[in-house]
Amino acid sequence: MKIISSLGEITSNAKDTFKRFPITLCWAIVGTLFTLCTIETNTFDSAFYGKTILIFTLGISWLIATRFFEEQFTKDKTWVFLLTLGFLLLFYFSVDIDGSEIHQNSIIRFVLYFLTGHLLVMVAPFVFSWNKSAYFNYLKSVFIALVRSLFFSLILYLGIVLALLAIKHLFAIDFKGERFFQVFVFCIGIVNTWIYLSDFPKEVHNQLAINYTKALEVLVKYILIPLVILYLIILYAYGLKIIINWNLPKGWVSYLVIALSFLGFIVQILINPIQKTINSRTISRFYPWFYYLLLPLIALLFIAIFRRINEYGVTENRYFVLVLACWILAMCLYILFSKGKKMKVFPFSLAGIAFLVSFGFWGVFSISTKSQLLQFKKVYTAIKKDNFSTTFEKKNQLRSIVRYLNNKQELHKVEPILGYNPKTMFKTDGRWQLQNRLMDSLEIKVTNSPHKTYGNDYYSVDEFNLTINTKKYDFLKRLFLNNYNKKNIIQGYRFYLSEKINTINVLKGDTSIGEIDCSEMIKKLKAQEKNYTISPDLMTIEHDFKTLSVKFIFHSIGLSKIDDNATKKYLSSADVYVLIKEKNAE
C-alpha cells in the first residue's frame, strides 16, 4: 500500500507541476523527441536541425523565468509569454549558417542568451518586490532542485544503461551505440526538467524563516572565505612583484581577478541574510573588507586588459573581460555605498549585460570587428611602408588578424585598405585557402629568423589543388599523428611517429610491418619559400611492404627542435590522409 501511495504522490506531483508549467514541459518534451529523431536519422550536420535544437535548449530557462515573472501579475499576462516566444523565434531566424555549420557568432549569441535565461530564473520572482530572507530561501530552493534533478536523472540513466548492457550480453541482443545517447537526452530533457520544476515552491515571497544549516556555515566559513583569502594573497603578492620589477601585468591575471570577484559575490549572497546576526567574526566582517581589498585588484584588472587591447586590439574574449571588469567595479561600488544592498542586483544586472552585448553597434561583434580592422590597417600600413619586409612577429600578427576576420566572414571589409576584395580576388572553396592565399599574395619578407623565438615549423598543403585518387587502395582515413598517440588504427593497422626521428611506424596489431622514412620529403619542404601553398605532390609518400601498400597525403606537418640549442628538427606532428591496400587480399 505504501508503494501505491508513493506512486500516487509522484503522479500527483507530476500533474501539479504540469499544470503550473504546461508550456515549459511541452516545450521540453517536443524538443527532446525532436533531438531523439535527429540522433536516429543522424542529421546533426544539417543546419535546420542544429538551429532547432539550439532553440529548444534555449527556450527551457527562458520559459521558466517567464512563468515566474507571470506569477507576479494578477491581470492578463499573455503578453509576457508572447514576448518570450517572439524573442526565441527572432533568434532562430537570426542564426547565421556557414556552409553546413552554424556560424561562430551565432554560437556565442546562444551562449550569452543561455546564460541570460538562467540568470533570469535566479531573479524573476523578485523583479517587483524584495525581501532578503525570501530571496535567500528561493536561491537555496533553486540549488537544491538543480542538484536533486541532476542526481535522480543520472541514477535513472545509469540504471537504464546497465539494463541495456545486461540484455545485450545475456540475450545476445545488440543495440545501436546511439541508443545510449538517446537515453541520456531523454533523462536530461524530460526527466531532469520535470523533477527540477516540481521542486519549486509556489509562494516564494512567504518563505521568510531562515534555516541556515551547519553544513552551509562550514562551507562558507571554512572553504569559500579561506579560498577568497588565498586568492587575495596570491594577487597582492603578484601586485608587489609588479611594483618591484616595474613590469606591466600579464593578461592571464585578468581571469584570476574575475574568478576572485565572482567567488566573493557568491559568498556575499550566501551570508547576506545572517551577516549581522551570526556569531562569527569571519562572516560578519567579510563586508566591507573584501570590497576595499578588491578595489586595487580591479585597477590591476583594467591595466592588464587595456594593455592587451592596446597591443592587439579588441577580440570577443578581451571585450568580455573589459565588460566584466566594468560590471565588477559597479557591483563593488554598489555594495560599498548603496543603502539597499539588494542581492538580486547581481544576477539581474549580469543578465541585462549578457543580453545587451549580443547585438548593436556597442555589441561584442561590432566592436571586435572594427578594432581588428583598425589593427589590420595599422600593421599592414607599417609593413607596406617597409617594402613588405618585417619581423616574423609582425607577420604572424597580421596572419592572426586575417585569420580572425576570415573566421568571422568579415575579410571582405579590408577592401578599402588593400584596394581589392580578397573574396573575389582569390576564388576558393574553403575559408582556410582564402586566408593563406591572401597572405601569400602579399609576399612579405621576414627580416629575422623565427627560430630565435619559435621552436616549430609548419607546412600545409595547397588544398585548392588537392585531390585524392583512391584507385588501387581499399581504405582511406584521415589521421592525426604525433609522438604520443600510438592508437591511430585503420583496419587493424597502427600508425605512429617514431620519437625524434623522421619515420612513421606501421604495425599490424603488435607486429611490426615496417617503417616509412619521411626525411627526403622534409628536406624538399625546407627548400620551399612558402609554407602554406605546398604542392600535394611534394607532400605525398607511397610505400610498398610485403603485405601492405600505403600512401600518405600530408595535409600539414609540424617540425620541432630536438633540444633547445639544436638547429636540427624532427617530424613531431602530422595531419595526414592514409590510404591502404592489403596485398594478400587480392
XYZ file of C-alpha atoms in Angstrom:
586
model
C 0.000 0.000 0.000
C 2.887 2.352 0.776
C 4.304 1.780 -2.716
C 0.914 2.543 -4.272
C 0.639 5.631 -2.078
C 4.135 6.776 -3.123
C 3.329 6.222 -6.796
C 0.119 8.174 -6.348
C 2.021 11.012 -4.702
C 4.595 11.066 -7.534
C 1.797 11.112 -10.119
C 0.002 13.881 -8.267
C 3.180 15.984 -8.050
C 3.836 15.432 -11.751
C 0.301 16.595 -12.602
C 0.608 19.666 -10.391
C 3.951 20.531 -11.994
C 2.436 20.198 -15.474
C -0.471 22.457 -14.505
C 1.947 25.089 -13.277
C 4.453 24.830 -16.168
C 2.431 23.407 -19.116
C 4.203 25.356 -21.863
C 7.700 24.723 -20.469
C 7.138 20.962 -20.120
C 5.513 20.659 -23.564
C 8.491 22.580 -24.961
C 10.901 20.183 -23.220
C 9.010 17.068 -24.399
C 8.770 18.198 -28.032
C 12.405 19.358 -28.028
C 13.587 16.054 -26.566
C 11.589 13.994 -29.095
C 12.938 16.148 -31.927
C 16.514 15.613 -30.678
C 15.925 11.850 -30.396
C 14.741 11.764 -34.025
C 17.780 13.815 -35.060
C 20.074 11.276 -33.389
C 18.189 8.390 -35.002
C 18.446 9.862 -38.509
C 21.996 11.177 -37.922
C 21.117 14.662 -39.187
C 23.113 16.704 -36.651
C 25.140 18.167 -39.516
C 22.025 19.768 -41.002
C 21.758 23.481 -40.251
C 17.972 23.239 -39.794
C 18.204 20.501 -37.166
C 21.093 22.222 -35.392
C 19.243 25.558 -35.215
C 16.065 23.897 -33.955
C 17.875 22.011 -31.182
C 19.545 25.267 -30.095
C 16.154 26.970 -29.806
C 14.600 24.114 -27.827
C 17.595 24.120 -25.463
C 17.499 27.891 -25.053
C 13.753 28.011 -24.508
C 13.700 25.944 -21.291
C 15.282 28.519 -18.971
C 13.584 31.469 -20.689
C 10.133 29.886 -20.342
C 10.765 29.029 -16.665
C 11.777 32.635 -15.998
C 8.732 33.826 -17.965
C 6.392 31.702 -15.832
C 7.902 33.044 -12.590
C 7.576 36.572 -13.943
C 3.930 35.956 -14.948
C 3.045 34.747 -11.451
C 3.630 38.279 -10.155
C 0.696 39.611 -12.206
C -2.950 39.199 -11.278
C -4.347 40.504 -14.579
C -3.696 39.457 -18.178
C -0.120 38.289 -18.617
C -0.205 36.633 -22.041
C 1.974 39.415 -23.400
C 4.909 38.171 -21.309
C 4.792 34.713 -22.943
C 4.310 36.218 -26.419
C 7.333 38.456 -25.849
C 9.492 35.448 -24.909
C 8.207 33.403 -27.853
C 8.899 36.334 -30.182
C 12.463 36.559 -28.872
C 13.062 32.811 -29.442
C 11.682 32.990 -32.982
C 13.747 36.103 -33.710
C 16.892 34.310 -32.544
C 16.014 31.253 -34.652
C 15.748 33.301 -37.851
C 18.851 35.349 -36.985
C 21.120 32.292 -36.696
C 23.747 32.551 -39.449
C 24.718 29.465 -41.419
C 28.306 28.961 -42.578
C 28.052 26.224 -45.205
C 26.514 23.319 -43.305
C 27.590 24.682 -39.903
C 26.189 27.316 -37.576
C 28.307 30.474 -37.649
C 30.574 31.125 -34.681
C 28.850 34.452 -33.861
C 25.506 32.666 -33.535
C 27.048 30.114 -31.180
C 28.401 32.940 -28.996
C 24.958 34.605 -29.022
C 23.398 31.301 -27.981
C 25.800 31.023 -25.021
C 25.044 34.622 -23.992
C 21.275 34.069 -24.172
C 21.617 30.711 -22.403
C 23.398 32.434 -19.500
C 20.831 35.256 -19.573
C 17.946 32.791 -19.260
C 19.493 31.014 -16.265
C 20.343 34.308 -14.553
C 16.740 35.475 -15.058
C 15.480 32.302 -13.371
C 17.512 33.360 -10.329
C 15.763 36.740 -10.114
C 12.404 36.572 -11.984
C 10.100 36.210 -8.920
C 11.731 39.259 -7.285
C 11.705 41.787 -10.116
C 8.985 43.926 -8.484
C 9.481 43.029 -4.828
C 12.341 42.363 -2.437
C 12.931 40.511 0.798
C 16.418 39.263 1.532
C 15.211 36.283 3.582
C 12.737 35.150 0.912
C 15.368 35.625 -1.796
C 17.926 33.560 0.119
C 15.389 30.741 0.566
C 14.441 30.941 -3.108
C 18.070 30.611 -4.256
C 18.504 27.682 -1.873
C 15.444 26.024 -3.433
C 16.846 26.593 -6.923
C 20.163 25.000 -5.960
C 18.531 22.014 -4.210
C 16.174 21.475 -7.148
C 19.091 21.540 -9.577
C 21.203 19.063 -7.593
C 18.258 16.732 -6.919
C 17.061 16.659 -10.529
C 20.557 16.012 -11.880
C 21.195 13.278 -9.300
C 17.898 11.467 -9.946
C 18.329 11.784 -13.723
C 21.850 10.378 -13.530
C 20.686 7.433 -11.412
C 17.897 6.691 -13.905
C 20.307 6.982 -16.839
C 22.844 4.610 -15.287
C 20.069 2.152 -14.397
C 18.695 2.056 -17.944
C 22.183 1.775 -19.463
C 23.057 -1.151 -17.185
C 19.755 -2.806 -18.112
C 20.524 -2.416 -21.842
C 24.019 -3.822 -21.338
C 22.578 -6.779 -19.400
C 20.110 -7.543 -22.218
C 22.890 -7.188 -24.778
C 25.271 -9.629 -23.067
C 22.764 -12.085 -21.578
C 20.401 -12.412 -24.546
C 22.830 -11.538 -27.357
C 20.578 -8.661 -28.483
C 22.678 -5.871 -29.926
C 21.813 -2.174 -29.676
C 22.977 0.752 -31.742
C 25.507 2.967 -29.990
C 23.075 5.867 -30.459
C 20.609 4.252 -28.014
C 22.775 5.156 -25.034
C 22.982 8.785 -26.152
C 19.226 8.828 -26.744
C 18.620 7.570 -23.196
C 20.854 10.374 -21.895
C 18.935 13.006 -23.904
C 15.613 11.627 -22.616
C 16.790 11.726 -18.984
C 18.204 15.255 -19.245
C 15.489 16.704 -21.489
C 12.314 15.355 -19.855
C 13.051 13.656 -16.520
C 15.547 16.253 -15.305
C 13.338 19.193 -16.321
C 10.206 17.693 -14.727
C 11.912 16.914 -11.409
C 13.603 20.327 -11.403
C 10.310 22.176 -11.827
C 8.461 20.019 -9.298
C 10.774 21.259 -6.512
C 9.984 24.975 -6.876
C 7.813 26.414 -4.091
C 4.816 28.459 -5.216
C 4.668 31.105 -2.512
C 8.321 32.145 -2.626
C 7.632 35.539 -1.062
C 6.159 33.920 2.058
C 9.237 31.780 2.781
C 10.752 34.117 5.383
C 12.193 31.761 8.011
C 15.960 31.412 7.569
C 17.235 27.859 8.012
C 20.977 28.434 7.850
C 22.289 24.892 8.186
C 25.552 23.999 9.860
C 26.808 22.462 6.594
C 26.285 25.763 4.764
C 28.020 27.685 7.541
C 31.001 25.299 7.370
C 31.113 25.662 3.564
C 31.198 29.462 3.757
C 33.384 29.829 6.851
C 36.000 27.139 6.282
C 36.087 26.671 2.494
C 34.817 29.652 0.480
C 36.164 32.526 2.610
C 39.620 30.858 3.018
C 39.721 30.461 -0.772
C 38.941 34.169 -1.128
C 41.792 34.972 1.270
C 44.155 32.663 -0.656
C 43.353 34.402 -3.970
C 43.804 37.798 -2.333
C 47.251 36.813 -1.020
C 48.333 35.485 -4.447
C 47.134 38.572 -6.311
C 48.580 41.057 -3.814
C 51.905 39.183 -3.935
C 51.790 39.435 -7.743
C 50.968 43.144 -7.468
C 54.003 43.608 -5.199
C 56.148 41.793 -7.785
C 54.915 44.195 -10.474
C 55.853 47.203 -8.346
C 59.331 45.801 -7.539
C 60.144 44.769 -11.130
C 58.213 47.686 -12.637
C 56.542 45.436 -15.225
C 53.051 45.640 -16.623
C 50.713 42.810 -15.507
C 50.239 39.712 -17.651
C 46.891 39.199 -19.374
C 46.272 35.938 -17.519
C 45.885 37.808 -14.208
C 42.557 39.149 -15.508
C 40.918 35.733 -15.228
C 42.127 35.277 -11.655
C 40.754 38.671 -10.566
C 37.416 37.868 -12.235
C 37.316 34.455 -10.531
C 38.062 36.066 -7.158
C 35.331 38.677 -7.697
C 32.699 36.086 -8.578
C 33.698 33.956 -5.594
C 33.410 36.970 -3.311
C 29.987 37.913 -4.719
C 28.732 34.349 -4.189
C 29.919 34.465 -0.574
C 28.133 37.816 -0.131
C 24.846 36.361 -1.417
C 25.174 33.338 0.870
C 25.884 35.342 4.040
C 23.639 38.331 3.349
C 20.596 37.325 5.476
C 22.603 36.311 8.559
C 25.698 38.505 8.386
C 24.539 40.896 11.122
C 23.190 38.224 13.458
C 25.615 35.309 13.242
C 28.252 34.904 15.933
C 31.244 34.644 13.585
C 33.864 37.330 13.067
C 34.943 35.749 9.739
C 31.464 36.083 8.257
C 30.362 39.321 9.917
C 33.485 41.181 8.787
C 33.565 39.886 5.211
C 31.737 43.074 4.303
C 33.182 45.659 3.786
C 36.814 44.492 3.945
C 36.614 42.206 0.923
C 35.403 45.048 -1.295
C 38.030 47.509 -0.093
C 40.722 44.912 -0.803
C 39.164 44.141 -4.187
C 39.341 47.735 -5.489
C 43.159 47.781 -6.096
C 42.873 44.415 -7.850
C 40.157 45.819 -10.113
C 42.633 48.547 -11.078
C 45.147 45.764 -11.873
C 42.454 44.062 -13.963
C 41.866 47.225 -16.016
C 45.600 47.737 -16.567
C 46.026 44.126 -17.765
C 43.130 44.200 -20.216
C 43.913 47.659 -21.608
C 47.496 46.550 -22.182
C 46.306 43.630 -24.332
C 43.800 45.806 -26.186
C 46.439 48.468 -26.858
C 48.831 45.869 -28.304
C 46.471 43.615 -30.255
C 43.070 45.317 -30.398
C 39.705 44.068 -29.193
C 38.558 40.471 -29.694
C 35.493 38.773 -28.207
C 37.487 37.490 -25.216
C 39.010 40.897 -24.440
C 35.638 42.601 -24.917
C 34.005 40.249 -22.411
C 36.857 40.712 -19.929
C 36.542 44.517 -20.207
C 32.756 44.400 -19.763
C 33.105 42.082 -16.763
C 35.721 44.426 -15.279
C 33.271 47.342 -15.541
C 30.480 45.216 -14.037
C 32.673 44.052 -11.138
C 33.663 47.662 -10.376
C 29.997 48.734 -10.478
C 28.909 45.905 -8.151
C 31.752 46.636 -5.765
C 30.779 50.303 -5.538
C 27.093 49.365 -5.224
C 27.732 47.101 -2.228
C 30.006 49.661 -0.551
C 27.851 52.774 -0.968
C 24.222 51.779 -1.589
C 21.752 51.639 1.298
C 19.589 48.820 -0.078
C 22.276 46.280 -0.972
C 19.736 44.068 -2.749
C 21.414 40.830 -3.824
C 19.077 40.470 -6.812
C 21.106 43.242 -8.469
C 23.964 40.777 -9.092
C 22.145 38.281 -11.392
C 19.722 40.847 -12.821
C 22.434 43.279 -13.950
C 24.625 40.475 -15.305
C 21.672 39.064 -17.261
C 20.993 42.503 -18.747
C 24.628 42.931 -19.763
C 24.835 39.422 -21.314
C 21.755 40.240 -23.389
C 22.763 43.751 -24.445
C 26.310 42.936 -25.591
C 24.973 40.401 -28.127
C 23.824 43.000 -30.680
C 24.099 46.634 -31.774
C 26.999 48.895 -32.641
C 28.055 48.673 -28.976
C 27.949 44.865 -29.053
C 30.789 42.388 -28.929
C 30.790 41.531 -32.642
C 30.640 45.089 -33.969
C 33.340 46.429 -31.625
C 35.654 43.424 -32.160
C 35.415 43.575 -35.950
C 36.030 47.336 -36.079
C 39.010 47.008 -33.747
C 40.613 44.198 -35.752
C 40.095 46.127 -38.993
C 41.951 49.061 -37.411
C 44.695 46.667 -36.303
C 44.913 45.249 -39.821
C 45.256 48.747 -41.277
C 47.912 49.679 -38.714
C 50.054 46.551 -39.178
C 49.573 46.334 -42.973
C 50.461 50.026 -43.450
C 53.652 49.611 -41.385
C 54.676 46.518 -43.372
C 53.888 48.203 -46.695
C 55.923 51.242 -45.695
C 58.955 48.966 -45.264
C 58.506 47.472 -48.760
C 56.791 44.382 -47.339
C 59.712 43.480 -45.116
C 59.025 42.946 -41.431
C 59.775 40.795 -38.420
C 58.398 37.319 -38.015
C 56.309 38.531 -35.043
C 54.657 41.305 -37.093
C 53.911 38.973 -39.971
C 52.448 36.473 -37.541
C 50.302 39.224 -36.004
C 48.971 40.155 -39.451
C 48.249 36.483 -40.164
C 46.319 36.233 -36.854
C 44.192 39.272 -37.769
C 43.471 37.837 -41.230
C 42.529 34.508 -39.645
C 40.221 36.253 -37.174
C 38.439 38.301 -39.852
C 38.190 35.259 -42.110
C 36.604 33.166 -39.346
C 34.063 35.946 -38.811
C 33.394 36.165 -42.574
C 34.458 39.810 -42.450
C 37.583 39.601 -44.590
C 35.868 41.490 -47.434
C 35.935 44.614 -45.227
C 39.691 45.020 -45.796
C 38.942 46.069 -49.387
C 39.378 49.841 -48.683
C 42.818 49.052 -47.225
C 44.072 46.598 -49.863
C 42.280 48.089 -52.851
C 40.575 44.773 -53.698
C 38.203 42.272 -52.128
C 40.150 39.073 -51.207
C 36.973 37.000 -51.534
C 36.513 37.894 -55.222
C 40.223 38.099 -55.993
C 41.020 34.616 -54.650
C 38.128 32.374 -55.565
C 38.478 29.336 -53.326
C 36.182 26.643 -51.992
C 37.243 26.947 -48.351
C 37.962 29.598 -45.732
C 41.429 28.318 -44.913
C 42.629 28.561 -48.514
C 41.380 32.164 -48.702
C 43.450 33.413 -45.750
C 46.529 31.508 -46.911
C 46.268 32.824 -50.461
C 45.889 36.392 -49.222
C 48.982 36.163 -47.019
C 51.000 34.506 -49.792
C 49.953 37.177 -52.304
C 51.429 39.905 -50.087
C 54.883 38.253 -50.383
C 56.037 39.592 -47.030
C 59.738 39.032 -46.380
C 60.798 38.170 -42.836
C 63.877 40.094 -41.652
C 64.581 37.984 -38.573
C 64.686 34.229 -38.163
C 61.691 32.734 -36.376
C 63.996 30.061 -34.962
C 65.317 32.591 -32.443
C 61.958 32.782 -30.718
C 59.938 29.893 -32.073
C 60.766 26.186 -31.933
C 58.364 24.875 -34.570
C 57.989 24.988 -38.358
C 54.691 24.185 -40.029
C 53.942 23.200 -43.613
C 50.481 22.921 -45.159
C 49.354 21.554 -48.490
C 47.708 23.733 -51.135
C 44.153 22.471 -50.542
C 42.850 24.210 -53.645
C 44.796 21.741 -55.805
C 44.364 18.738 -53.523
C 42.516 15.744 -54.930
C 42.704 12.235 -53.529
C 42.736 9.360 -56.002
C 41.601 6.216 -54.173
C 42.246 3.901 -57.116
C 44.350 0.825 -56.183
C 43.510 1.296 -52.485
C 40.811 -0.248 -50.316
C 40.571 2.135 -47.362
C 41.035 5.860 -46.737
C 41.165 7.567 -43.335
C 42.416 10.880 -42.015
C 44.819 10.501 -39.073
C 46.496 12.923 -36.670
C 49.935 11.579 -35.836
C 52.298 12.606 -33.045
C 54.889 11.060 -30.762
C 52.415 10.250 -28.019
C 49.350 8.806 -29.727
C 50.025 5.219 -30.791
C 46.386 4.249 -31.408
C 45.778 5.570 -34.923
C 44.242 2.467 -36.483
C 42.922 1.588 -39.952
C 41.521 -1.928 -40.366
C 43.782 -3.278 -37.619
C 46.911 -1.435 -38.842
C 48.507 1.049 -36.419
C 50.438 4.168 -37.434
C 52.550 6.392 -35.181
C 55.580 8.687 -35.341
C 58.911 7.497 -34.012
C 60.287 9.811 -31.328
C 62.709 12.487 -32.656
C 63.391 10.760 -35.986
C 61.535 11.325 -39.240
C 59.895 7.913 -39.569
C 56.365 6.550 -39.291
C 55.966 3.093 -37.775
C 53.402 0.691 -39.252
C 52.168 -2.281 -37.211
C 49.539 -4.987 -37.574
C 48.298 -5.292 -34.018
C 51.600 -5.539 -32.106
C 53.561 -6.983 -35.039
C 55.820 -4.549 -36.889
C 55.197 -4.252 -40.636
C 57.990 -1.722 -41.162
C 58.888 1.975 -41.159
C 58.397 4.794 -43.652
C 61.188 7.360 -43.856
C 59.988 10.961 -44.331
C 63.458 12.608 -44.357
C 63.594 13.158 -48.116
C 60.161 14.800 -48.171
C 61.098 17.095 -45.254
C 64.324 18.132 -47.000
C 62.316 19.186 -50.069
C 59.795 21.052 -47.950
C 62.500 23.083 -46.205
C 63.658 24.311 -49.596
C 60.243 25.869 -50.266
C 59.900 29.619 -49.781
C 56.238 29.469 -48.753
C 54.900 27.136 -46.109
C 51.197 27.380 -46.923
C 50.884 26.562 -50.632
C 52.901 23.358 -50.873
C 52.079 21.227 -53.878
C 50.315 17.960 -52.902
C 52.979 16.060 -54.902
C 55.689 17.270 -52.503
C 53.632 16.135 -49.509
C 52.837 12.632 -50.772
C 54.687 9.408 -49.919
C 53.937 5.923 -51.275
C 55.457 2.759 -49.878
C 55.083 -0.966 -50.519
C 55.569 -3.547 -47.791
C 55.345 -7.310 -48.231
C 51.720 -7.456 -47.188
C 50.607 -3.843 -47.453
C 50.644 -0.875 -49.816
C 50.455 2.532 -48.143
C 50.016 6.060 -49.451
C 50.376 9.172 -47.265
C 48.980 12.527 -48.442
C 50.001 15.051 -45.794
C 47.571 17.873 -45.102
C 50.013 19.577 -42.719
C 53.116 18.694 -40.729
C 54.955 20.204 -37.771
C 58.719 20.132 -37.153
C 60.181 20.622 -33.661
C 63.679 21.161 -32.271
C 65.431 18.126 -30.830
C 66.598 20.285 -27.913
C 66.817 23.972 -27.025
C 70.195 24.540 -28.668
C 69.856 22.330 -31.710
C 69.003 23.598 -35.170
C 68.122 20.121 -36.397
C 64.396 19.413 -36.354
C 62.252 16.296 -36.422
C 58.727 15.415 -37.510
C 56.640 15.932 -34.352
C 53.076 16.037 -35.716
C 51.209 15.324 -38.921
C 47.671 15.673 -40.216
C 47.574 13.083 -42.988
C 45.261 11.164 -45.300
C 46.261 7.495 -45.227
C 45.271 5.026 -47.970
C 45.994 1.313 -47.585
C 45.586 -1.915 -49.536
C 46.322 -5.380 -48.213
C 48.251 -7.369 -50.813
C 47.131 -10.747 -49.542
C 43.538 -9.661 -50.138
C 43.990 -9.679 -53.928
